[in-house]
Coordinates of N, CA, C and O and ligand atoms in Angstrom, one line a residue:
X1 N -6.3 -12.8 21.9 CA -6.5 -12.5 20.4 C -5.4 -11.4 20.0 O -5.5 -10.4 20.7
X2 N -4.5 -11.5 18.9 CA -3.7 -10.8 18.3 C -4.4 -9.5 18.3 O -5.6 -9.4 18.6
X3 N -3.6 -8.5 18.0 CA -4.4 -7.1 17.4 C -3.9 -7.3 16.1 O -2.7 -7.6 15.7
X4 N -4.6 -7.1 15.6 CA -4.3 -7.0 13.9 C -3.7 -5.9 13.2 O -4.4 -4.9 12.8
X5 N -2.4 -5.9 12.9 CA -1.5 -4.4 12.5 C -3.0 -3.4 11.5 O -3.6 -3.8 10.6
X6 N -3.1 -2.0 12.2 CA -3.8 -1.5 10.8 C -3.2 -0.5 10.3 O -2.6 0.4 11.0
X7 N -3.3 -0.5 9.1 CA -2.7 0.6 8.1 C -2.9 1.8 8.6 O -4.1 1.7 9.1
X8 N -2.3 3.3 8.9 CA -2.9 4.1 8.9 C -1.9 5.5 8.1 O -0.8 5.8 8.5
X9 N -2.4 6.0 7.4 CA -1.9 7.4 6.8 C -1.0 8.0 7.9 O -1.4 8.3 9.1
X10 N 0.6 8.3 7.3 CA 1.2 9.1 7.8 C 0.9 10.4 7.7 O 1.4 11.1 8.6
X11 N 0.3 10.9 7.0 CA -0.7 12.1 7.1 C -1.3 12.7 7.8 O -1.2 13.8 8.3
X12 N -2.3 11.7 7.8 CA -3.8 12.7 8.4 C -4.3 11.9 9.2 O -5.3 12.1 9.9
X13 N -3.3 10.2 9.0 CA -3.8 9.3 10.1 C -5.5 8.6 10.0 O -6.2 7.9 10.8
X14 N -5.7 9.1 8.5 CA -6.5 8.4 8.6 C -6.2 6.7 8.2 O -5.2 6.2 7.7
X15 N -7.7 5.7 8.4 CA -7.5 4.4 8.3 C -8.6 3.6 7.3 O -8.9 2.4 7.2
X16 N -9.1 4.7 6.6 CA -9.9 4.0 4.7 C -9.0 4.4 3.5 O -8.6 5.5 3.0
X17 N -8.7 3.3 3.3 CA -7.8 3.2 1.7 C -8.2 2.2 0.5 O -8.3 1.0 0.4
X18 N -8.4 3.3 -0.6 CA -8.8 2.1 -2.0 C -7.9 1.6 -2.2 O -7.1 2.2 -2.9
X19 N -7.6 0.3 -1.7 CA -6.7 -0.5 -2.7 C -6.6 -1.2 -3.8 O -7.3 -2.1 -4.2
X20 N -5.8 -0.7 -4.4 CA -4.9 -1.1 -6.1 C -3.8 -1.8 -6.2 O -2.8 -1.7 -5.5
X21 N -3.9 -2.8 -7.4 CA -2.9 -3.6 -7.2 C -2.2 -3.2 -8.6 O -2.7 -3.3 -9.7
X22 N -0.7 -2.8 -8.4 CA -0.7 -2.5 -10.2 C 1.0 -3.1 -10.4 O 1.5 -3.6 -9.4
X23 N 1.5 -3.1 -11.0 CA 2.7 -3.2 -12.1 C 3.7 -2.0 -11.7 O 3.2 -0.9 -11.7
X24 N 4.9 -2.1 -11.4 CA 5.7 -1.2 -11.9 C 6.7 -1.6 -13.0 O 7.5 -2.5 -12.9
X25 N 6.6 -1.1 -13.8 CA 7.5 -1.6 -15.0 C 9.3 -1.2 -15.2 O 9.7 -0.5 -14.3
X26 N 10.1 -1.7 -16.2 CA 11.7 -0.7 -15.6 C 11.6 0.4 -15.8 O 12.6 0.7 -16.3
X27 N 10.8 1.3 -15.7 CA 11.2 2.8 -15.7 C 12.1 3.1 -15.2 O 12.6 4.1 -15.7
X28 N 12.8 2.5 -13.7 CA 14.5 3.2 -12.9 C 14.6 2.3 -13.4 O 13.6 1.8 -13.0
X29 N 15.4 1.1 -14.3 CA 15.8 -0.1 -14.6 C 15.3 -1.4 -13.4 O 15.7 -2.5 -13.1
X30 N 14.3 -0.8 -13.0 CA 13.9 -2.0 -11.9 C 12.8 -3.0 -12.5 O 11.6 -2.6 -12.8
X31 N 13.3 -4.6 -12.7 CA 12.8 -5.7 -13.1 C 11.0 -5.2 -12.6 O 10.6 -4.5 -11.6
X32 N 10.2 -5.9 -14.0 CA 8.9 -5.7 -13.5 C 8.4 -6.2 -12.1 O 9.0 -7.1 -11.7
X33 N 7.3 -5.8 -11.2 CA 6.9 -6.4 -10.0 C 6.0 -6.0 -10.0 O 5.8 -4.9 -10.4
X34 N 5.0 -6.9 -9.5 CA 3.7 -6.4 -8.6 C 3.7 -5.7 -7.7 O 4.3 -6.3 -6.8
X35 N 3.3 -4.7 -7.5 CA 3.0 -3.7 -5.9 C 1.4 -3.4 -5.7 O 0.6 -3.3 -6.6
X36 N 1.2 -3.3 -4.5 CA 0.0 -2.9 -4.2 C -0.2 -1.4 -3.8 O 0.9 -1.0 -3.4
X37 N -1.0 -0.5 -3.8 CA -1.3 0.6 -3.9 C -2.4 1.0 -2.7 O -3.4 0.4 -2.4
X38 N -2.2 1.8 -2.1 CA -3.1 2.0 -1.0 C -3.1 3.3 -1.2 O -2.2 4.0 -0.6
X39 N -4.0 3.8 -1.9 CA -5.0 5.8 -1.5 C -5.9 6.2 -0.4 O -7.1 6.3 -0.3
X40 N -5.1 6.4 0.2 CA -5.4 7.1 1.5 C -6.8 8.0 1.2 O -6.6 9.2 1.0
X41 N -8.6 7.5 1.3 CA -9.8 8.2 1.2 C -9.6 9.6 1.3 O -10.2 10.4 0.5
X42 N -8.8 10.1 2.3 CA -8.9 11.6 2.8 C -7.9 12.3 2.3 O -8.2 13.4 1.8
X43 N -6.5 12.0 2.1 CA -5.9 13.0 1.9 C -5.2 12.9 0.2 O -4.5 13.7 -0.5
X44 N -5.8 11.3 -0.1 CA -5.2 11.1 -1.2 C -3.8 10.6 -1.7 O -3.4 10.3 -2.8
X45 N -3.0 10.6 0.0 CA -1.7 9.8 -0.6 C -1.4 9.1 -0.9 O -2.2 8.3 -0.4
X46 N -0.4 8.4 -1.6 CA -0.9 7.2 -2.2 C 0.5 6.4 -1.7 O 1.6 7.0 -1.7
X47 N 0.4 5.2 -1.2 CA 1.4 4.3 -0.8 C 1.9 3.2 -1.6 O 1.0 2.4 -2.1
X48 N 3.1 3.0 -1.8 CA 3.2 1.7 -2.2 C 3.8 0.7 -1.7 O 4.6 0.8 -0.8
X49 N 3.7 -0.5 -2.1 CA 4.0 -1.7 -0.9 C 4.3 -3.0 -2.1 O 3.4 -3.3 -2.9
X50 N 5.8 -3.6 -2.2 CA 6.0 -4.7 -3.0 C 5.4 -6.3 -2.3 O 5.6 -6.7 -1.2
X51 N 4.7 -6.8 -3.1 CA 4.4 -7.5 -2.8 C 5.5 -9.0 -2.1 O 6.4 -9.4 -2.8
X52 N 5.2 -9.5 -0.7 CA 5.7 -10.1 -0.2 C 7.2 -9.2 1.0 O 7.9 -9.6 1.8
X53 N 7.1 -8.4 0.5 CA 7.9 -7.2 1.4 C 7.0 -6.2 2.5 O 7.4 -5.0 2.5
X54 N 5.8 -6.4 3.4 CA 5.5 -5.3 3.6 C 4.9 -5.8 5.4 O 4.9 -7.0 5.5
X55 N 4.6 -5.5 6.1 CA 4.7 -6.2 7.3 C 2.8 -6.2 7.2 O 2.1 -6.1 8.2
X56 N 2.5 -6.3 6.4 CA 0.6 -5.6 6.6 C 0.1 -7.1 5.7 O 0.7 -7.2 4.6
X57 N -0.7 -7.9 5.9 CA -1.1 -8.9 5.6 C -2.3 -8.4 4.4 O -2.8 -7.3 4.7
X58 N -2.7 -8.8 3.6 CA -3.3 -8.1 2.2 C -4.2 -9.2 2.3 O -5.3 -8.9 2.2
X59 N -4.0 -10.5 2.3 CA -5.1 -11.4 1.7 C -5.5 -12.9 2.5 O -6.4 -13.6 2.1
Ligands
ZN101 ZN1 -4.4 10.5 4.5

């Protein structure tokens, strides 16, 4: 059986995150995209990940 890549906080290492799915719009002139958002429970940092770019399987 595979091990399943898990996310974990460069941080604090920890491995509970609320995930968000949101928009970045052109604010640096970058075309709109979906990114996903992962808030790290403990320390609060917040990650982001373009959709279809990220080695961590979402769905
Ligand atoms: Zn953390």
């Amino acid at each position: 059986m595979p091990e399943k890549q898990q996310l974990e906080c460069p941080l604090c290492h920890g491995t509970t995150f609320k995930r968000e799915q949101g928009k970045i719009d052109s604010k640096w002139g970058i075309t709109a995209h979906k990114v996903y958002l992962f808030i790290c429970e403990i320390c609060r940092f917040i990650m982001y990940f373009s959709k279809g770019r990220t080695i961590w399987d979402f769905d």
